Short mmCIF file of C-alpha atoms in Angstrom, two decimals:
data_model
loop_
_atom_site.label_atom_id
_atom_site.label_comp_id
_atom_site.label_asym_id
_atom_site.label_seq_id
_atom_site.Cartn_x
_atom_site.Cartn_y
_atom_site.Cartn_z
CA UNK A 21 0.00 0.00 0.00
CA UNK A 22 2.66 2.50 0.88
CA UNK A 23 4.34 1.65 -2.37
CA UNK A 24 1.38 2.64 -4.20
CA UNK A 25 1.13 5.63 -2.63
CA UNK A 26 4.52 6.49 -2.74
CA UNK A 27 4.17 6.06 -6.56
CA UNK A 28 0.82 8.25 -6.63
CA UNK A 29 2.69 10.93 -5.11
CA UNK A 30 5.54 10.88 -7.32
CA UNK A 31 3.38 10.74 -10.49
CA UNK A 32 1.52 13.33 -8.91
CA UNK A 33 4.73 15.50 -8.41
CA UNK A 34 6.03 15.28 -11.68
CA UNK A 35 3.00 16.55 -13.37
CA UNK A 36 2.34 19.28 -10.70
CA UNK A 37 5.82 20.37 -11.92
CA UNK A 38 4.87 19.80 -15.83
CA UNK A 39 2.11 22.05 -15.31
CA UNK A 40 3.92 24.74 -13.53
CA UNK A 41 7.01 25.05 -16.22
CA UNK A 42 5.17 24.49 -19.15
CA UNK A 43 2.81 27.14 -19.51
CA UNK A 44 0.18 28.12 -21.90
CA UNK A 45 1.47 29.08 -25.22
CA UNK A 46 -0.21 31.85 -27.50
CA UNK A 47 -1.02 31.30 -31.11
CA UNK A 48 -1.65 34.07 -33.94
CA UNK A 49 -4.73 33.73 -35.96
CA UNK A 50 -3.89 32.28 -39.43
CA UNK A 51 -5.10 35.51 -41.70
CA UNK A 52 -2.59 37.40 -39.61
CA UNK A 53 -0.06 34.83 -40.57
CA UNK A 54 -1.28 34.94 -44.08
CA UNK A 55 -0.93 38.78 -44.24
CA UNK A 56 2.26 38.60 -42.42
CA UNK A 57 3.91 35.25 -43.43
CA UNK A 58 8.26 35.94 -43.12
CA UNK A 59 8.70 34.63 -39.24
CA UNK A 60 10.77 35.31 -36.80
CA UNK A 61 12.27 33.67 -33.74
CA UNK A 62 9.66 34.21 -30.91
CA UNK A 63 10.45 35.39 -27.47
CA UNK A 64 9.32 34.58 -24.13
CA UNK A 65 10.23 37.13 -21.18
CA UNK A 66 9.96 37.44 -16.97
CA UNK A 67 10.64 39.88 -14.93
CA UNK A 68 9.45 40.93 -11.96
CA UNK A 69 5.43 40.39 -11.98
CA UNK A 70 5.65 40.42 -15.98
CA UNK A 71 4.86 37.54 -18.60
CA UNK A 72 6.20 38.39 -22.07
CA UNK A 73 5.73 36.40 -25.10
CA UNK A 74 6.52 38.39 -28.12
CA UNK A 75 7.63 38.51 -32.41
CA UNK A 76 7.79 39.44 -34.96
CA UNK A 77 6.83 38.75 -38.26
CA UNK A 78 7.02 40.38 -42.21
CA UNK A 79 4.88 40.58 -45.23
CA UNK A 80 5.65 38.88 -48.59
CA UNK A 81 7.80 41.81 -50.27
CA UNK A 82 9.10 42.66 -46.60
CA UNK A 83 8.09 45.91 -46.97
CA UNK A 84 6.37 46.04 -43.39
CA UNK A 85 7.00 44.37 -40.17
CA UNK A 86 4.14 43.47 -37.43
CA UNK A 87 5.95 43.53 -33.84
CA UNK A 88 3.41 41.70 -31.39
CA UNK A 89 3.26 40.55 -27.93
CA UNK A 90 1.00 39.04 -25.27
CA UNK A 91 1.81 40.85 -22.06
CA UNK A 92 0.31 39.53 -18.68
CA UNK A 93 0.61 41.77 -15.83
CA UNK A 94 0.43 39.07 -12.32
CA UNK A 95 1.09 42.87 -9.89
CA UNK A 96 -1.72 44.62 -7.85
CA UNK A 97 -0.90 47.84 -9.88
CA UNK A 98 -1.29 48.97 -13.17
CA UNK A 99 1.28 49.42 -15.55
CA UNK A 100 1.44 51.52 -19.03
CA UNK A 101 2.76 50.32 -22.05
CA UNK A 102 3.93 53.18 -24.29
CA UNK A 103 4.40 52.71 -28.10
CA UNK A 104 6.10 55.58 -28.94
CA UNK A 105 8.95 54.28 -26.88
CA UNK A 106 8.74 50.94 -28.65
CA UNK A 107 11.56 51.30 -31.10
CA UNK A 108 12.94 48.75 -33.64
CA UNK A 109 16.34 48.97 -35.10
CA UNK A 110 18.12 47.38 -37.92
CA UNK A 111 21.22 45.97 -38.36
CA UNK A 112 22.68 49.04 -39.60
CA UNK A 113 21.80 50.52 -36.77
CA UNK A 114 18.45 52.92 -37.80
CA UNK A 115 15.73 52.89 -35.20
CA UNK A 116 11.58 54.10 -36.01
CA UNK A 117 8.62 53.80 -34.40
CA UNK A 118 5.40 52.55 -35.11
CA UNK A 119 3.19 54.18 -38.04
CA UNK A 120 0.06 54.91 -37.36
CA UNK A 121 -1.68 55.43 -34.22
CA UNK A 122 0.22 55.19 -30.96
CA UNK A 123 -1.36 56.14 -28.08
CA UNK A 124 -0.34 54.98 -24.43
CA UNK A 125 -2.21 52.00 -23.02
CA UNK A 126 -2.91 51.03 -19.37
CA UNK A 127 -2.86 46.99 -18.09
CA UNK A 128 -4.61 46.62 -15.49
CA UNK A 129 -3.46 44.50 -12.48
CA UNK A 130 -4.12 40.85 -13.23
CA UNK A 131 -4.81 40.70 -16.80
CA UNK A 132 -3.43 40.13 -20.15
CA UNK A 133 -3.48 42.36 -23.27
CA UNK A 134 -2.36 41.76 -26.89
CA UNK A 135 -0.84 43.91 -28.99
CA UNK A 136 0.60 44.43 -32.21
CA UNK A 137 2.22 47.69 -34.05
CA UNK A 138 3.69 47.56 -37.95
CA UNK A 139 6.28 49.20 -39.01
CA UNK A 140 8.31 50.43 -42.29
CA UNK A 141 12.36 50.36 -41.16
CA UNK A 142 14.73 52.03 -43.76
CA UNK A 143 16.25 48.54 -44.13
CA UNK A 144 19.35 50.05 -46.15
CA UNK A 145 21.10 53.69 -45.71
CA UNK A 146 22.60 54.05 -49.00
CA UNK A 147 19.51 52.29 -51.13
CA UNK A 148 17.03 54.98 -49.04
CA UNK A 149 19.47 58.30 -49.59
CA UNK A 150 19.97 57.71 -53.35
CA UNK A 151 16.81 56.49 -54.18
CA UNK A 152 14.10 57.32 -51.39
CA UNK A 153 13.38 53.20 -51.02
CA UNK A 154 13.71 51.33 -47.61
CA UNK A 155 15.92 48.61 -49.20
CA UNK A 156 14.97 44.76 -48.48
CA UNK A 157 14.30 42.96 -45.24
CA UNK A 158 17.16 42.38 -42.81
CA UNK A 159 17.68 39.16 -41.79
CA UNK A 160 17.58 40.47 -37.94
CA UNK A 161 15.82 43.33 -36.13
CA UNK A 162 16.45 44.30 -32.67
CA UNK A 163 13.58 45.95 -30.02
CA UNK A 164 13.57 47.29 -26.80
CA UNK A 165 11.35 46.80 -23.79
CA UNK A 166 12.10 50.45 -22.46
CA UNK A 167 8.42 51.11 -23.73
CA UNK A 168 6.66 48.86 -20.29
CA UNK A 169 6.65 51.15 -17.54
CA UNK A 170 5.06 51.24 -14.07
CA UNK A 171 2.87 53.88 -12.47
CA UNK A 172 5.71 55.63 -11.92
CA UNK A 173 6.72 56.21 -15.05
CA UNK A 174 9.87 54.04 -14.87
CA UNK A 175 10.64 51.57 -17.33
CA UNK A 176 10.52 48.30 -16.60
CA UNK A 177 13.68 46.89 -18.44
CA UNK A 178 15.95 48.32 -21.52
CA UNK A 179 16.89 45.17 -22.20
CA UNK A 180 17.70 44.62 -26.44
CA UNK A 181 16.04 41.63 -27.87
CA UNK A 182 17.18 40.12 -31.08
CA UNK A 183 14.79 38.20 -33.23
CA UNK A 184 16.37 36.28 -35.84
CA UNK A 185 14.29 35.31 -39.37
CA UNK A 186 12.99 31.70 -40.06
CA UNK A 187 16.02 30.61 -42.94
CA UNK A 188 13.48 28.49 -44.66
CA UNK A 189 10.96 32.14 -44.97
CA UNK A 190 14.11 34.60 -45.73
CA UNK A 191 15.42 32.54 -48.72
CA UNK A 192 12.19 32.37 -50.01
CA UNK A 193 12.02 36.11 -49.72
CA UNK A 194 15.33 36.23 -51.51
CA UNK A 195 14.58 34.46 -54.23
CA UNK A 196 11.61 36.16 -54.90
CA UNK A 197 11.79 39.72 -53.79
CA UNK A 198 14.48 41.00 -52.65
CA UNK A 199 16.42 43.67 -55.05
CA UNK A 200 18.96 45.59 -53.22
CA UNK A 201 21.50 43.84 -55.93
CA UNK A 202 19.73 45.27 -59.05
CA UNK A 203 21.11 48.80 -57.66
CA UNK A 204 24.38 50.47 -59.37
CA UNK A 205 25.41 53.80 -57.71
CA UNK A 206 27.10 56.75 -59.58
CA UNK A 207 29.04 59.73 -58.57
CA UNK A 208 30.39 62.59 -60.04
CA UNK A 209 33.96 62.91 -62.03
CA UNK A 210 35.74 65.52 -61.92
CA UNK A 211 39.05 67.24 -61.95
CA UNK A 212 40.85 70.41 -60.73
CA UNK A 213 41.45 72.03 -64.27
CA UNK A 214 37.60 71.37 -64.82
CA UNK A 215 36.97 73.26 -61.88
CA UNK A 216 38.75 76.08 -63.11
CA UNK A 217 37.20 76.76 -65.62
CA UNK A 218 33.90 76.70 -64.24
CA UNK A 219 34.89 79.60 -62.35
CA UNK A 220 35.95 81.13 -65.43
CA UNK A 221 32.76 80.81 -67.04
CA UNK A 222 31.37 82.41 -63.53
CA UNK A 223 33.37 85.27 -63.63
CA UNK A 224 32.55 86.25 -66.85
CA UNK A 225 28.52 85.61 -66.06
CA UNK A 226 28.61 87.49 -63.25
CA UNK A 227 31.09 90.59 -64.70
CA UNK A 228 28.25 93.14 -64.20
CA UNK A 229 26.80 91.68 -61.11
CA UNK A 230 28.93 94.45 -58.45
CA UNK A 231 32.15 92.51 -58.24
CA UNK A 232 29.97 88.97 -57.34
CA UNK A 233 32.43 86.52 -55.37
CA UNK A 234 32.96 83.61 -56.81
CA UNK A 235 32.53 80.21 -55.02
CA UNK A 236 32.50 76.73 -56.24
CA UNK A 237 32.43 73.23 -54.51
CA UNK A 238 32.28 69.95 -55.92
CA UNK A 239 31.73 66.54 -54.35
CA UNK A 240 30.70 62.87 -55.51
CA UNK A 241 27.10 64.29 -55.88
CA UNK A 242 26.72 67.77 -55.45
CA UNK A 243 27.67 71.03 -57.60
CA UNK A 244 27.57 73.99 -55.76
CA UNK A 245 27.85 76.68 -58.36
CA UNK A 246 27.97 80.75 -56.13
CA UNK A 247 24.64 79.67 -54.17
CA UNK A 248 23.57 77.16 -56.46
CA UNK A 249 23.31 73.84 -55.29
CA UNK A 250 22.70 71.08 -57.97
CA UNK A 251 22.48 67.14 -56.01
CA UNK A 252 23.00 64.97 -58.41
CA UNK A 253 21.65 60.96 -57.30
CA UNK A 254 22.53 58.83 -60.21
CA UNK A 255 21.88 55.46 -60.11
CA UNK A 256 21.01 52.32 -62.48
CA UNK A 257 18.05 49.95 -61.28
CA UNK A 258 17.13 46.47 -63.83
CA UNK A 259 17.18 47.63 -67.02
CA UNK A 260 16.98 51.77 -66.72
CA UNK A 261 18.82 54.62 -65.91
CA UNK A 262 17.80 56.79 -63.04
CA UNK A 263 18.27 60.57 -61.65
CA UNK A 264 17.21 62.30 -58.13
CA UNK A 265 17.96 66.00 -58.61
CA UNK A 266 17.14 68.87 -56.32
CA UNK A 267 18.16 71.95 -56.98
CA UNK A 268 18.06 74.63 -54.59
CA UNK A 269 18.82 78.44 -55.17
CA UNK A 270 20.66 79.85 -52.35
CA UNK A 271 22.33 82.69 -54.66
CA UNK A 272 21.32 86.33 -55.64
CA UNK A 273 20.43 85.28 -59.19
CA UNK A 274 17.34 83.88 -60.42
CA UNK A 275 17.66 81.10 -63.18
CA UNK A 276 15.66 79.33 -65.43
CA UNK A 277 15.63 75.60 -66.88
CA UNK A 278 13.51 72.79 -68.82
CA UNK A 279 13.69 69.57 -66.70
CA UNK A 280 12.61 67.47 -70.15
CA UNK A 281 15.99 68.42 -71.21
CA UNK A 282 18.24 66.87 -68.50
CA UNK A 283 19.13 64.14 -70.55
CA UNK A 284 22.45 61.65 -71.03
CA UNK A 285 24.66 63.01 -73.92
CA UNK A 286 24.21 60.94 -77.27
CA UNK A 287 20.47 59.44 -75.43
CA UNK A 288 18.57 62.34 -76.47
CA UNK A 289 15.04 62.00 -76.68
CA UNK A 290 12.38 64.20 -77.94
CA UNK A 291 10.07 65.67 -75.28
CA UNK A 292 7.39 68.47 -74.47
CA UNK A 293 9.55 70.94 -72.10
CA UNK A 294 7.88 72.61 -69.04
CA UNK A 295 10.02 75.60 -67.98
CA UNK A 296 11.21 76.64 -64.68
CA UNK A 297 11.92 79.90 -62.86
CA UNK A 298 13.91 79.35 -59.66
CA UNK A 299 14.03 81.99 -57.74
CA UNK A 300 16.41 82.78 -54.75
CA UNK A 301 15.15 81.03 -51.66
CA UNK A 302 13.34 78.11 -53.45
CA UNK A 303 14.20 74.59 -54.81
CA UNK A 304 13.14 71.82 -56.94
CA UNK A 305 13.21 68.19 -56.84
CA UNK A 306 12.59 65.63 -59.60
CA UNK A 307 13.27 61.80 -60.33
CA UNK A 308 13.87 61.40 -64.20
CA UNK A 309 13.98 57.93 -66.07
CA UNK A 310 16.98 58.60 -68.27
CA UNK A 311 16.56 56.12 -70.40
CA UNK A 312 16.41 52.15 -70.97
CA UNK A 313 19.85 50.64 -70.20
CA UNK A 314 19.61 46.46 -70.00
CA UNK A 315 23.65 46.90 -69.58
CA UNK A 316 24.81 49.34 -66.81
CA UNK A 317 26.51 51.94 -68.00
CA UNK A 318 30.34 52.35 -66.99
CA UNK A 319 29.98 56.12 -67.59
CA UNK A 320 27.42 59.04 -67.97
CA UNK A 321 27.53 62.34 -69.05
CA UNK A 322 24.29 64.11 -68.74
CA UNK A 323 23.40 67.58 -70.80
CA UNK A 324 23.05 70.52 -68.23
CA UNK A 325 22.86 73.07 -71.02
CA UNK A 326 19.39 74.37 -69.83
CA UNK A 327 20.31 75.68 -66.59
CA UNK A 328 20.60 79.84 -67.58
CA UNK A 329 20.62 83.10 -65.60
CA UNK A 330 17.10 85.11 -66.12
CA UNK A 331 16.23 86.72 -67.74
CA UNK A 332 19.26 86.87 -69.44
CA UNK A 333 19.53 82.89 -70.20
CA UNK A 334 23.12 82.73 -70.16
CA UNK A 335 24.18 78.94 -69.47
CA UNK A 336 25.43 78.57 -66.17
CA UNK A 337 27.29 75.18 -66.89
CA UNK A 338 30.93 74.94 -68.95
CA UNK A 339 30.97 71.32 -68.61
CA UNK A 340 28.76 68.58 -69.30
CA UNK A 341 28.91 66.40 -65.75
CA UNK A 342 30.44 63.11 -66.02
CA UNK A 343 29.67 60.56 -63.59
CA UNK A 344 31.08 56.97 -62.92
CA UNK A 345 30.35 53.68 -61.30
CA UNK A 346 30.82 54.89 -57.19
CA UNK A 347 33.32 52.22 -55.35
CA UNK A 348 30.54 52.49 -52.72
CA UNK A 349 27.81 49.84 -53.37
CA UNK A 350 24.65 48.21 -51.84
CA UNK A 351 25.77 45.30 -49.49
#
């Protein structure tokens, strides 16, 4: 009799401890794993009268991530969870918040809440400043739990999770979407002599202008021509040629162009012009398709003949600019 017992009690034991360690685990609803179907490595997380489980997961093109979490508060008090402190950062190191709406929440003591935020990480620096495009999904994104706090305002923990990607998902991804290595970058050439005689051709624009200073810089993108500042982001993407200029007019003279004729030297096409009259103080921004190139070009020169002084349209530019492949690529 006392053996059976003894055996009741251990049988007992062992699934008082089963049910103790091994706790409830929750489950996303299948069209959220539908809409969202790139996973990531889930987390669960205690501390003090906190239960954490939390992820993270991506859509098809991985051009949005959905952070959620099921957060059970076991306290008497009740705690706030704050979303504009919920930051996640890439591996490059850029953080954002959540889009949308992101008002602070309360738990109350004793229950659980679920909740998820999306959000649209500029995945790749370079891709995002020449082209305006968050690049593709990282393969790891980091978050922070400084966003739980208690009633005193006082976060909880600023400990840095890291959720990794299901391998299986991300090559999938690859394969199918991801385009980071269809990008060629271009920057400007140029030498000293060139330079000169830019300033030549200044000097003589600006002979009856009351003895106008004359100040150029150039750089692997930008032209900066006595106030006039001409950013130049060439690039090549599949099969076309691509341009992000902004010009902005920071000098005494007004000037006028036709953005229809920024075009690549000997890739001249015939278009319907619309003219422009920058005047000091304001700028313009434009992305033009240069043209269909199935072969990256190793070399560009584009036609800035347009740009003129008003009204006395007198090209500014003495050069066509020349650009070449940058030694600073996607990675």
């Amino acid at each position: 009799m006392r053996i059976v017992l003894h055996k009741i009690f251990i049988v007992f034991m062992m699934f008082f401890h089963f049910a103790c360690t091994n706790e409830i685990k929750h489950e996303l609803n299948e069209e959220v794993k539908l809409t969202f179907p790139i996973s990531y490595e889930e987390s669960q997380i205690k501390m003090k009268d906190l239960k954490i489980q939390l992820g993270l997961r991506a859509s098809p093109k991985g051009d949005t991530l959905l952070f959620y979490a099921w957060i059970s508060n076991h306290s008497n008090k009740n705690i706030s969870l704050s979303p504009y402190l919920l930051e996640l950062q890439t591996n490059e190191g850029y953080r954002c918040v959540p889009i949308g709406q992101i008002n602070e929440l309360t738990l109350k003591k004793n229950t659980t809440k679920f909740i998820k935020y999306r959000f649209t990480p500029v995945n790749n620096k370079l891709i995002y400043h020449y082209t305006g495009q968050n690049g593709d999904l990282n393969s790891t994104y980091h978050i922070k739990l400084s966003f739980l706090k208690d009633q005193n305002g006082k976060s909880f923990s600023n400990q840095k999770l890291t959720f990794p990607v299901n391998p299986q998902h991300y090559h999938k991804f690859k394969t199918k979407y991801a385009e980071d290595h269809h990008y060629t970058f271009y920057e400007l050439n140029y030498e000293k002599g060139l330079i000169q005689i830019q300033e030549n051709k200044l000097r003589k624009l600006y002979t009856s202008k009351q003895n106008q200073h004359i100040n150029t810089n150039f750089s692997e993108k930008e032209i900066s021509l006595n106030g006039l500042i001409f950013n130049n982001k060439l690039y090549h993407f599949k099969d076309s040629l691509y341009l992000n200029l902004r010009v902005v007019n920071h000098g005494n003279q007004t000037i006028y162009f036709s953005p229809n004729q920024i075009q690549v030297i000997n890739h001249l096409s015939q278009t319907n012009s619309k003219q422009i009259i920058l005047k000091k103080g304001y700028r313009f921004q434009e992305k033009f398709n240069l043209g269909h190139y199935i072969t990256k070009p190793d070399g560009i020169k584009l036609n800035y003949s347009t740009f003129q002084l008003y009204p006395d349209l007198k090209e500014i530019f003495s050069f066509k600019p020349e650009f070449k492949i940058s030694n600073i690529q996607p990675s």
